[in-house]
């Protein structure tokens, strides 16, 4: 997770870029700045502004059991239908960086719903950039919101997200739904597959935290209740701290009969998020390519 251990990795990255946190946050707070810091994770995505080129995207809202959820929905323009993807952002929540990542994924032929996991407390964006989470004010703002995100709450959100997607003209309901998530959102992908097992058929977790726990709702234990295939892309520093987690994930996947690709990437926690100071373009692109292979089977 995004704790003091990963904070050290970010400090090293900022020193390498000769930026302080305030300067990096100012750059990452704009589309142009985020693009200057880190190129998008796949080639050929030049039209990133919402509703330009062949993509159309907008903020949407829909009912959930816990209130009115909001999210960013984007898909290719035209009459063709597409497999749907639920995107779960990292701990800093839905913001411009994740809208850009949703557009990027949509350009590969998907209808993508990037969730605001904090909708119970505030509409997105709650924070403008990942670096705001590292401030005392950002942490104080998010802590009570994080407390509302139990596994069961997220599963209810997944049910609502699937219902929204299945009602959209752009979504091919004859295909399964995928889910991808980052950091905090990593376990949310598994919750999604367990919440609606007959619809959510693939999940990709990137530097996800809390995938192996002792409680009954631990993601690795929920896999037995799913019909999905999985990609677990693990950060090297997360693996250093919890080296047995990848083994527990493998054993759980095998016992559940679920296909799972589990790999430790030579990159630090947060390497796939484009406004993170530890973004690693080469390894992010490699993980992204593996996700596209996974989603091709929907």
PDB file of C-alpha atoms in Angstrom:
ATOM      1  CA  UNK A   1       0.000   0.000   0.000  1.00  0.00           C
ATOM      2  CA  UNK A   2       0.980   3.677  -0.184  1.00  0.00           C
ATOM      3  CA  UNK A   3       2.663   3.826   3.237  1.00  0.00           C
ATOM      4  CA  UNK A   4       5.948   5.123   4.654  1.00  0.00           C
ATOM      5  CA  UNK A   5       7.897   2.302   3.026  1.00  0.00           C
ATOM      6  CA  UNK A   6       6.757   3.264  -0.467  1.00  0.00           C
ATOM      7  CA  UNK A   7       7.221   6.917   0.487  1.00  0.00           C
ATOM      8  CA  UNK A   8      10.964   6.270   0.572  1.00  0.00           C
ATOM      9  CA  UNK A   9      10.876   5.039  -3.030  1.00  0.00           C
ATOM     10  CA  UNK A  10       9.028   8.175  -4.088  1.00  0.00           C
ATOM     11  CA  UNK A  11      11.612  10.393  -2.395  1.00  0.00           C
ATOM     12  CA  UNK A  12      14.367   8.669  -4.366  1.00  0.00           C
ATOM     13  CA  UNK A  13      12.428   9.199  -7.617  1.00  0.00           C
ATOM     14  CA  UNK A  14      11.810  12.868  -6.881  1.00  0.00           C
ATOM     15  CA  UNK A  15      15.477  13.401  -6.112  1.00  0.00           C
ATOM     16  CA  UNK A  16      16.365  11.813  -9.451  1.00  0.00           C
ATOM     17  CA  UNK A  17      13.961  14.209 -11.232  1.00  0.00           C
ATOM     18  CA  UNK A  18      15.304  17.152  -9.194  1.00  0.00           C
ATOM     19  CA  UNK A  19      11.785  18.065  -8.073  1.00  0.00           C
ATOM     20  CA  UNK A  20      10.229  18.534  -4.686  1.00  0.00           C
ATOM     21  CA  UNK A  21       6.753  17.203  -3.919  1.00  0.00           C
ATOM     22  CA  UNK A  22       5.037  20.539  -4.485  1.00  0.00           C
ATOM     23  CA  UNK A  23       6.700  20.955  -7.888  1.00  0.00           C
ATOM     24  CA  UNK A  24       5.816  17.417  -8.950  1.00  0.00           C
ATOM     25  CA  UNK A  25       2.213  17.824  -7.805  1.00  0.00           C
ATOM     26  CA  UNK A  26       1.905  21.030  -9.832  1.00  0.00           C
ATOM     27  CA  UNK A  27       3.137  19.225 -12.941  1.00  0.00           C
ATOM     28  CA  UNK A  28       0.997  16.137 -12.415  1.00  0.00           C
ATOM     29  CA  UNK A  29      -2.126  18.190 -11.783  1.00  0.00           C
ATOM     30  CA  UNK A  30      -2.668  18.891 -15.486  1.00  0.00           C
ATOM     31  CA  UNK A  31      -3.064  16.653 -18.512  1.00  0.00           C
ATOM     32  CA  UNK A  32      -0.078  18.290 -20.142  1.00  0.00           C
ATOM     33  CA  UNK A  33       1.978  17.982 -16.975  1.00  0.00           C
ATOM     34  CA  UNK A  34       1.152  14.347 -16.439  1.00  0.00           C
ATOM     35  CA  UNK A  35       1.978  13.662 -20.057  1.00  0.00           C
ATOM     36  CA  UNK A  36       5.292  15.485 -19.700  1.00  0.00           C
ATOM     37  CA  UNK A  37       6.234  13.441 -16.657  1.00  0.00           C
ATOM     38  CA  UNK A  38       5.105  10.092 -18.015  1.00  0.00           C
ATOM     39  CA  UNK A  39       4.050   9.090 -21.514  1.00  0.00           C
ATOM     40  CA  UNK A  40       0.796   7.190 -21.813  1.00  0.00           C
ATOM     41  CA  UNK A  41       1.095   3.477 -21.267  1.00  0.00           C
ATOM     42  CA  UNK A  42       0.449   2.329 -24.831  1.00  0.00           C
ATOM     43  CA  UNK A  43       1.447   3.707 -28.180  1.00  0.00           C
ATOM     44  CA  UNK A  44      -0.848   5.467 -30.620  1.00  0.00           C
ATOM     45  CA  UNK A  45      -3.044   7.342 -28.148  1.00  0.00           C
ATOM     46  CA  UNK A  46      -2.644  10.946 -29.210  1.00  0.00           C
ATOM     47  CA  UNK A  47      -6.213  12.182 -28.653  1.00  0.00           C
ATOM     48  CA  UNK A  48      -6.463  12.252 -24.876  1.00  0.00           C
ATOM     49  CA  UNK A  49      -8.941  15.113 -24.409  1.00  0.00           C
ATOM     50  CA  UNK A  50     -12.424  13.869 -23.549  1.00  0.00           C
ATOM     51  CA  UNK A  51     -14.702  13.642 -26.562  1.00  0.00           C
ATOM     52  CA  UNK A  52     -11.948  14.164 -29.144  1.00  0.00           C
ATOM     53  CA  UNK A  53     -10.637  11.847 -31.818  1.00  0.00           C
ATOM     54  CA  UNK A  54     -12.529   8.554 -31.714  1.00  0.00           C
ATOM     55  CA  UNK A  55     -13.323   8.567 -27.984  1.00  0.00           C
ATOM     56  CA  UNK A  56     -16.191  10.091 -26.080  1.00  0.00           C
ATOM     57  CA  UNK A  57     -16.186  10.369 -22.302  1.00  0.00           C
ATOM     58  CA  UNK A  58     -18.094  12.110 -19.539  1.00  0.00           C
ATOM     59  CA  UNK A  59     -18.777  12.015 -15.836  1.00  0.00           C
ATOM     60  CA  UNK A  60     -21.873   9.931 -15.072  1.00  0.00           C
ATOM     61  CA  UNK A  61     -23.895   9.057 -12.003  1.00  0.00           C
ATOM     62  CA  UNK A  62     -25.987   6.010 -11.172  1.00  0.00           C
ATOM     63  CA  UNK A  63     -27.709   4.538  -8.134  1.00  0.00           C
ATOM     64  CA  UNK A  64     -26.016   2.110  -5.797  1.00  0.00           C
ATOM     65  CA  UNK A  65     -27.240   0.507  -2.619  1.00  0.00           C
ATOM     66  CA  UNK A  66     -25.271   3.075  -0.626  1.00  0.00           C
ATOM     67  CA  UNK A  67     -26.191   6.235  -2.542  1.00  0.00           C
ATOM     68  CA  UNK A  68     -25.556   7.941  -5.867  1.00  0.00           C
ATOM     69  CA  UNK A  69     -22.250   6.818  -7.348  1.00  0.00           C
ATOM     70  CA  UNK A  70     -20.269   8.936  -9.777  1.00  0.00           C
ATOM     71  CA  UNK A  71     -17.695   7.754 -12.302  1.00  0.00           C
ATOM     72  CA  UNK A  72     -16.013   8.622 -15.586  1.00  0.00           C
ATOM     73  CA  UNK A  73     -17.404   6.648 -18.535  1.00  0.00           C
ATOM     74  CA  UNK A  74     -15.567   6.550 -21.861  1.00  0.00           C
ATOM     75  CA  UNK A  75     -15.851   4.444 -25.017  1.00  0.00           C
ATOM     76  CA  UNK A  76     -15.109   4.614 -28.742  1.00  0.00           C
ATOM     77  CA  UNK A  77     -17.478   6.742 -30.814  1.00  0.00           C
ATOM     78  CA  UNK A  78     -19.811   4.830 -33.121  1.00  0.00           C
ATOM     79  CA  UNK A  79     -22.522   2.211 -33.136  1.00  0.00           C
ATOM     80  CA  UNK A  80     -20.239  -0.729 -32.389  1.00  0.00           C
ATOM     81  CA  UNK A  81     -20.599  -2.398 -28.993  1.00  0.00           C
ATOM     82  CA  UNK A  82     -17.594  -3.113 -26.774  1.00  0.00           C
ATOM     83  CA  UNK A  83     -16.677  -5.258 -23.772  1.00  0.00           C
ATOM     84  CA  UNK A  84     -16.915  -3.252 -20.560  1.00  0.00           C
ATOM     85  CA  UNK A  85     -14.210  -2.626 -17.969  1.00  0.00           C
ATOM     86  CA  UNK A  86     -14.555  -1.347 -14.400  1.00  0.00           C
ATOM     87  CA  UNK A  87     -11.477   0.674 -13.395  1.00  0.00           C
ATOM     88  CA  UNK A  88     -10.660   1.134  -9.706  1.00  0.00           C
ATOM     89  CA  UNK A  89      -8.198   3.996  -8.979  1.00  0.00           C
ATOM     90  CA  UNK A  90      -5.505   4.030  -6.340  1.00  0.00           C
ATOM     91  CA  UNK A  91      -5.877   5.518  -2.875  1.00  0.00           C
ATOM     92  CA  UNK A  92      -5.913   9.121  -4.137  1.00  0.00           C
ATOM     93  CA  UNK A  93      -9.128   8.393  -6.024  1.00  0.00           C
ATOM     94  CA  UNK A  94     -10.604   9.269  -9.401  1.00  0.00           C
ATOM     95  CA  UNK A  95      -8.808  12.228 -10.919  1.00  0.00           C
ATOM     96  CA  UNK A  96      -7.475  13.451 -14.236  1.00  0.00           C
ATOM     97  CA  UNK A  97      -4.661  10.900 -14.337  1.00  0.00           C
ATOM     98  CA  UNK A  98      -7.131   8.027 -14.099  1.00  0.00           C
ATOM     99  CA  UNK A  99      -9.478   9.607 -16.605  1.00  0.00           C
ATOM    100  CA  UNK A 100      -6.523   9.644 -19.005  1.00  0.00           C
ATOM    101  CA  UNK A 101      -5.796   6.003 -18.245  1.00  0.00           C
ATOM    102  CA  UNK A 102      -9.462   5.160 -18.859  1.00  0.00           C
ATOM    103  CA  UNK A 103      -9.345   6.924 -22.234  1.00  0.00           C
ATOM    104  CA  UNK A 104      -6.193   5.001 -23.063  1.00  0.00           C
ATOM    105  CA  UNK A 105      -7.881   1.682 -22.311  1.00  0.00           C
ATOM    106  CA  UNK A 106     -11.047   2.660 -24.183  1.00  0.00           C
ATOM    107  CA  UNK A 107      -8.925   3.347 -27.257  1.00  0.00           C
ATOM    108  CA  UNK A 108      -8.083  -0.370 -27.275  1.00  0.00           C
ATOM    109  CA  UNK A 109     -11.765  -1.123 -27.881  1.00  0.00           C
ATOM    110  CA  UNK A 110     -13.427  -1.090 -24.465  1.00  0.00           C
ATOM    111  CA  UNK A 111     -16.198   0.776 -22.683  1.00  0.00           C
ATOM    112  CA  UNK A 112     -14.501   1.869 -19.457  1.00  0.00           C
ATOM    113  CA  UNK A 113     -16.095   3.003 -16.215  1.00  0.00           C
ATOM    114  CA  UNK A 114     -13.537   4.614 -13.882  1.00  0.00           C
ATOM    115  CA  UNK A 115     -15.081   4.638 -10.416  1.00  0.00           C
ATOM    116  CA  UNK A 116     -15.031   7.257  -7.706  1.00  0.00           C
ATOM    117  CA  UNK A 117     -14.684   4.898  -4.758  1.00  0.00           C
ATOM    118  CA  UNK A 118     -15.281   7.798  -2.348  1.00  0.00           C
ATOM    119  CA  UNK A 119     -18.721   8.775  -3.668  1.00  0.00           C
ATOM    120  CA  UNK A 120     -20.326   8.129  -0.271  1.00  0.00           C
ATOM    121  CA  UNK A 121     -18.544  11.221   0.999  1.00  0.00           C
ATOM    122  CA  UNK A 122     -17.731  13.418  -2.003  1.00  0.00           C
ATOM    123  CA  UNK A 123     -17.914  13.639  -5.762  1.00  0.00           C
ATOM    124  CA  UNK A 124     -14.719  13.225  -7.776  1.00  0.00           C
ATOM    125  CA  UNK A 125     -12.112  14.504  -7.772  1.00  0.00           C
ATOM    126  CA  UNK A 126     -11.579  14.337  -4.044  1.00  0.00           C
ATOM    127  CA  UNK A 127      -7.858  14.973  -4.567  1.00  0.00           C
ATOM    128  CA  UNK A 128      -6.304  16.447  -7.697  1.00  0.00           C
ATOM    129  CA  UNK A 129      -3.186  14.308  -7.789  1.00  0.00           C
ATOM    130  CA  UNK A 130      -1.448  11.407  -6.088  1.00  0.00           C
ATOM    131  CA  UNK A 131       0.935  13.799  -4.356  1.00  0.00           C
ATOM    132  CA  UNK A 132      -1.929  15.404  -2.463  1.00  0.00           C
ATOM    133  CA  UNK A 133      -2.355  12.081  -0.651  1.00  0.00           C
ATOM    134  CA  UNK A 134       1.164  12.531   0.711  1.00  0.00           C
ATOM    135  CA  UNK A 135       0.239  15.809   2.430  1.00  0.00           C
ATOM    136  CA  UNK A 136      -1.168  15.954   5.960  1.00  0.00           C
ATOM    137  CA  UNK A 137      -4.278  17.666   4.601  1.00  0.00           C
ATOM    138  CA  UNK A 138      -4.806  15.002   1.940  1.00  0.00           C
ATOM    139  CA  UNK A 139      -4.473  12.134   4.389  1.00  0.00           C
ATOM    140  CA  UNK A 140      -6.781  13.788   6.886  1.00  0.00           C
ATOM    141  CA  UNK A 141      -9.372  14.302   4.162  1.00  0.00           C
ATOM    142  CA  UNK A 142      -9.291  10.711   2.923  1.00  0.00           C
ATOM    143  CA  UNK A 143      -8.969   8.735   6.161  1.00  0.00           C
ATOM    144  CA  UNK A 144     -12.679   8.807   7.107  1.00  0.00           C
ATOM    145  CA  UNK A 145     -13.601   8.047   3.492  1.00  0.00           C
ATOM    146  CA  UNK A 146     -11.261   5.054   3.413  1.00  0.00           C
ATOM    147  CA  UNK A 147     -12.939   3.721   6.556  1.00  0.00           C
ATOM    148  CA  UNK A 148     -16.194   3.430   4.576  1.00  0.00           C
ATOM    149  CA  UNK A 149     -14.659   1.070   2.011  1.00  0.00           C
ATOM    150  CA  UNK A 150     -15.183  -2.384   3.442  1.00  0.00           C
ATOM    151  CA  UNK A 151     -14.972  -5.341   1.118  1.00  0.00           C
ATOM    152  CA  UNK A 152     -18.751  -5.711   1.202  1.00  0.00           C
ATOM    153  CA  UNK A 153     -19.261  -2.028   0.410  1.00  0.00           C
ATOM    154  CA  UNK A 154     -17.030  -2.341  -2.652  1.00  0.00           C
ATOM    155  CA  UNK A 155     -18.891  -5.471  -3.720  1.00  0.00           C
ATOM    156  CA  UNK A 156     -22.149  -3.510  -3.589  1.00  0.00           C
ATOM    157  CA  UNK A 157     -20.504  -0.842  -5.727  1.00  0.00           C
ATOM    158  CA  UNK A 158     -19.438  -3.465  -8.244  1.00  0.00           C
ATOM    159  CA  UNK A 159     -23.027  -4.690  -8.526  1.00  0.00           C
ATOM    160  CA  UNK A 160     -24.151  -1.112  -9.238  1.00  0.00           C
ATOM    161  CA  UNK A 161     -21.358  -0.586 -11.776  1.00  0.00           C
ATOM    162  CA  UNK A 162     -22.278  -3.740 -13.667  1.00  0.00           C
ATOM    163  CA  UNK A 163     -25.943  -2.709 -13.747  1.00  0.00           C
ATOM    164  CA  UNK A 164     -24.969   0.681 -15.176  1.00  0.00           C
ATOM    165  CA  UNK A 165     -22.687  -0.812 -17.806  1.00  0.00           C
ATOM    166  CA  UNK A 166     -25.179  -3.431 -18.918  1.00  0.00           C
ATOM    167  CA  UNK A 167     -27.712  -0.668 -19.583  1.00  0.00           C
ATOM    168  CA  UNK A 168     -25.396   1.247 -21.953  1.00  0.00           C
ATOM    169  CA  UNK A 169     -25.765   1.044 -25.733  1.00  0.00           C
ATOM    170  CA  UNK A 170     -21.970   1.010 -26.113  1.00  0.00           C
ATOM    171  CA  UNK A 171     -21.588  -2.167 -24.038  1.00  0.00           C
ATOM    172  CA  UNK A 172     -21.606  -5.638 -25.554  1.00  0.00           C
ATOM    173  CA  UNK A 173     -23.526  -7.612 -22.941  1.00  0.00           C
ATOM    174  CA  UNK A 174     -22.777 -10.874 -24.741  1.00  0.00           C
ATOM    175  CA  UNK A 175     -19.166 -10.477 -23.584  1.00  0.00           C
ATOM    176  CA  UNK A 176     -17.865 -10.666 -20.046  1.00  0.00           C
ATOM    177  CA  UNK A 177     -16.883  -7.573 -18.058  1.00  0.00           C
ATOM    178  CA  UNK A 178     -13.286  -6.948 -16.983  1.00  0.00           C
ATOM    179  CA  UNK A 179     -11.953  -5.091 -13.979  1.00  0.00           C
ATOM    180  CA  UNK A 180      -8.625  -3.448 -13.323  1.00  0.00           C
ATOM    181  CA  UNK A 181      -7.343  -1.721 -10.224  1.00  0.00           C
ATOM    182  CA  UNK A 182      -4.284  -0.014  -8.802  1.00  0.00           C
ATOM    183  CA  UNK A 183      -2.924  -0.052  -5.234  1.00  0.00           C
ATOM    184  CA  UNK A 184      -6.095   0.171  -3.107  1.00  0.00           C
ATOM    185  CA  UNK A 185      -8.035  -0.761  -6.241  1.00  0.00           C
ATOM    186  CA  UNK A 186      -6.151  -4.040  -6.682  1.00  0.00           C
ATOM    187  CA  UNK A 187      -8.289  -6.068  -4.259  1.00  0.00           C
ATOM    188  CA  UNK A 188     -11.383  -4.234  -5.552  1.00  0.00           C
ATOM    189  CA  UNK A 189     -10.939  -6.091  -8.830  1.00  0.00           C
ATOM    190  CA  UNK A 190     -11.318  -9.423  -7.036  1.00  0.00           C
ATOM    191  CA  UNK A 191     -14.285  -8.130  -5.047  1.00  0.00           C
ATOM    192  CA  UNK A 192     -15.867  -7.276  -8.415  1.00  0.00           C
ATOM    193  CA  UNK A 193     -15.440 -10.806  -9.732  1.00  0.00           C
ATOM    194  CA  UNK A 194     -16.952 -12.209  -6.533  1.00  0.00           C
ATOM    195  CA  UNK A 195     -19.835  -9.715  -6.441  1.00  0.00           C
ATOM    196  CA  UNK A 196     -21.095 -10.497  -9.954  1.00  0.00           C
ATOM    197  CA  UNK A 197     -19.387 -13.758 -10.947  1.00  0.00           C
ATOM    198  CA  UNK A 198     -21.578 -14.387 -13.966  1.00  0.00           C
ATOM    199  CA  UNK A 199     -20.597 -11.019 -15.511  1.00  0.00           C
ATOM    200  CA  UNK A 200     -17.132 -10.004 -14.279  1.00  0.00           C
ATOM    201  CA  UNK A 201     -14.868 -12.565 -15.922  1.00  0.00           C
ATOM    202  CA  UNK A 202     -11.382 -11.015 -15.776  1.00  0.00           C
ATOM    203  CA  UNK A 203      -9.468  -8.940 -13.226  1.00  0.00           C
ATOM    204  CA  UNK A 204      -6.078  -7.233 -13.400  1.00  0.00           C
ATOM    205  CA  UNK A 205      -4.461  -5.975 -10.186  1.00  0.00           C
ATOM    206  CA  UNK A 206      -1.463  -3.640 -10.433  1.00  0.00           C
ATOM    207  CA  UNK A 207       0.646  -3.205  -7.282  1.00  0.00           C
ATOM    208  CA  UNK A 208      -2.464  -4.108  -5.312  1.00  0.00           C
ATOM    209  CA  UNK A 209      -2.371  -4.068  -1.527  1.00  0.00           C
ATOM    210  CA  UNK A 210      -4.282  -6.327   0.851  1.00  0.00           C
ATOM    211  CA  UNK A 211      -4.735  -9.205  -1.563  1.00  0.00           C
ATOM    212  CA  UNK A 212      -3.860 -11.789   1.080  1.00  0.00           C
ATOM    213  CA  UNK A 213      -5.328 -11.293   4.535  1.00  0.00           C
ATOM    214  CA  UNK A 214      -6.573 -13.396   7.449  1.00  0.00           C
ATOM    215  CA  UNK A 215     -10.265 -12.486   7.241  1.00  0.00           C
ATOM    216  CA  UNK A 216     -12.914 -14.415   5.310  1.00  0.00           C
ATOM    217  CA  UNK A 217     -13.257 -11.643   2.719  1.00  0.00           C
ATOM    218  CA  UNK A 218      -9.591 -11.712   1.787  1.00  0.00           C
ATOM    219  CA  UNK A 219      -9.393 -11.497  -2.014  1.00  0.00           C
ATOM    220  CA  UNK A 220      -7.389 -14.695  -2.293  1.00  0.00           C
ATOM    221  CA  UNK A 221     -10.163 -16.541  -0.435  1.00  0.00           C
ATOM    222  CA  UNK A 222     -12.923 -14.992  -2.549  1.00  0.00           C
ATOM    223  CA  UNK A 223     -11.451 -16.357  -5.755  1.00  0.00           C
ATOM    224  CA  UNK A 224     -13.195 -19.678  -5.146  1.00  0.00           C
ATOM    225  CA  UNK A 225     -16.531 -17.887  -5.623  1.00  0.00           C
ATOM    226  CA  UNK A 226     -15.662 -16.483  -9.051  1.00  0.00           C
ATOM    227  CA  UNK A 227     -15.592 -17.462 -12.711  1.00  0.00           C
ATOM    228  CA  UNK A 228     -12.774 -15.112 -13.654  1.00  0.00           C
ATOM    229  CA  UNK A 229      -9.231 -15.156 -14.945  1.00  0.00           C
ATOM    230  CA  UNK A 230      -6.650 -13.018 -13.159  1.00  0.00           C
ATOM    231  CA  UNK A 231      -3.501 -10.964 -13.596  1.00  0.00           C
ATOM    232  CA  UNK A 232      -1.611 -10.025 -10.427  1.00  0.00           C
ATOM    233  CA  UNK A 233       1.237  -7.638 -11.235  1.00  0.00           C
ATOM    234  CA  UNK A 234       3.201  -7.302  -7.987  1.00  0.00           C
ATOM    235  CA  UNK A 235       5.629  -4.508  -7.096  1.00  0.00           C
ATOM    236  CA  UNK A 236       9.116  -5.625  -6.118  1.00  0.00           C
ATOM    237  CA  UNK A 237       9.105  -3.713  -2.817  1.00  0.00           C
ATOM    238  CA  UNK A 238       5.672  -5.099  -1.908  1.00  0.00           C
ATOM    239  CA  UNK A 239       7.035  -8.581  -2.575  1.00  0.00           C
ATOM    240  CA  UNK A 240      10.084  -7.883  -0.419  1.00  0.00           C
ATOM    241  CA  UNK A 241       7.842  -7.168   2.547  1.00  0.00           C
ATOM    242  CA  UNK A 242       5.336  -9.955   1.931  1.00  0.00           C
ATOM    243  CA  UNK A 243       7.107 -12.628  -0.124  1.00  0.00           C
ATOM    244  CA  UNK A 244       4.562 -15.303   0.781  1.00  0.00           C
ATOM    245  CA  UNK A 245       1.617 -13.432  -0.749  1.00  0.00           C
ATOM    246  CA  UNK A 246       2.385 -14.498  -4.316  1.00  0.00           C
ATOM    247  CA  UNK A 247       2.515 -18.117  -3.161  1.00  0.00           C
ATOM    248  CA  UNK A 248      -0.820 -17.777  -1.361  1.00  0.00           C
ATOM    249  CA  UNK A 249      -2.354 -16.233  -4.488  1.00  0.00           C
ATOM    250  CA  UNK A 250      -1.035 -19.075  -6.641  1.00  0.00           C
ATOM    251  CA  UNK A 251      -2.314 -21.730  -4.249  1.00  0.00           C
ATOM    252  CA  UNK A 252      -5.722 -20.044  -4.012  1.00  0.00           C
ATOM    253  CA  UNK A 253      -6.032 -19.714  -7.783  1.00  0.00           C
ATOM    254  CA  UNK A 254      -5.047 -23.335  -8.351  1.00  0.00           C
ATOM    255  CA  UNK A 255      -7.400 -24.592  -5.637  1.00  0.00           C
ATOM    256  CA  UNK A 256     -10.234 -22.560  -7.158  1.00  0.00           C
ATOM    257  CA  UNK A 257      -9.465 -23.682 -10.678  1.00  0.00           C
ATOM    258  CA  UNK A 258      -9.012 -20.079 -11.766  1.00  0.00           C
ATOM    259  CA  UNK A 259      -6.389 -19.108 -14.371  1.00  0.00           C
ATOM    260  CA  UNK A 260      -3.989 -16.573 -12.867  1.00  0.00           C
ATOM    261  CA  UNK A 261      -0.825 -14.892 -14.074  1.00  0.00           C
ATOM    262  CA  UNK A 262       1.221 -13.780 -11.073  1.00  0.00           C
ATOM    263  CA  UNK A 263       4.462 -11.895 -11.601  1.00  0.00           C
ATOM    264  CA  UNK A 264       6.732  -9.688  -9.525  1.00  0.00           C
ATOM    265  CA  UNK A 265       7.770  -6.725 -11.675  1.00  0.00           C
ATOM    266  CA  UNK A 266      11.161  -5.022 -11.243  1.00  0.00           C
ATOM    267  CA  UNK A 267       9.467  -1.760 -10.328  1.00  0.00           C
ATOM    268  CA  UNK A 268       8.310  -0.069  -7.100  1.00  0.00           C
ATOM    269  CA  UNK A 269       4.798   0.206  -5.715  1.00  0.00           C
ATOM    270  CA  UNK A 270       2.840   2.693  -7.822  1.00  0.00           C
ATOM    271  CA  UNK A 271       4.786   2.113 -11.041  1.00  0.00           C
ATOM    272  CA  UNK A 272       1.671   1.941 -13.268  1.00  0.00           C
ATOM    273  CA  UNK A 273       0.031   5.225 -12.205  1.00  0.00           C
ATOM    274  CA  UNK A 274       0.957   8.065 -14.535  1.00  0.00           C
ATOM    275  CA  UNK A 275       0.969  10.854 -11.929  1.00  0.00           C
ATOM    276  CA  UNK A 276       3.086   8.886  -9.456  1.00  0.00           C
ATOM    277  CA  UNK A 277       6.742   9.904  -9.061  1.00  0.00           C
ATOM    278  CA  UNK A 278       7.750   6.236  -9.375  1.00  0.00           C
ATOM    279  CA  UNK A 279       5.926   5.687 -12.690  1.00  0.00           C
ATOM    280  CA  UNK A 280       8.030   3.310 -14.789  1.00  0.00           C
ATOM    281  CA  UNK A 281       7.063   3.624 -18.455  1.00  0.00           C
ATOM    282  CA  UNK A 282       8.718   0.431 -19.689  1.00  0.00           C
ATOM    283  CA  UNK A 283       7.340  -1.808 -16.941  1.00  0.00           C
ATOM    284  CA  UNK A 284       3.942  -0.088 -17.044  1.00  0.00           C
ATOM    285  CA  UNK A 285       3.689  -0.788 -20.757  1.00  0.00           C
ATOM    286  CA  UNK A 286       4.663  -4.412 -20.195  1.00  0.00           C
ATOM    287  CA  UNK A 287       2.010  -4.844 -17.495  1.00  0.00           C
ATOM    288  CA  UNK A 288      -0.541  -3.031 -19.669  1.00  0.00           C
ATOM    289  CA  UNK A 289       0.163  -5.412 -22.552  1.00  0.00           C
ATOM    290  CA  UNK A 290      -0.446  -8.405 -20.293  1.00  0.00           C
ATOM    291  CA  UNK A 291      -3.756  -6.880 -19.217  1.00  0.00           C
ATOM    292  CA  UNK A 292      -4.839  -6.506 -22.848  1.00  0.00           C
ATOM    293  CA  UNK A 293      -4.086 -10.193 -23.379  1.00  0.00           C
ATOM    294  CA  UNK A 294      -6.245 -11.026 -20.351  1.00  0.00           C
ATOM    295  CA  UNK A 295      -9.127  -8.824 -21.525  1.00  0.00           C
ATOM    296  CA  UNK A 296      -8.986 -10.236 -25.044  1.00  0.00           C
ATOM    297  CA  UNK A 297     -10.601 -13.357 -23.589  1.00  0.00           C
ATOM    298  CA  UNK A 298     -13.744 -11.567 -22.366  1.00  0.00           C
TER     299      UNK A 298
END
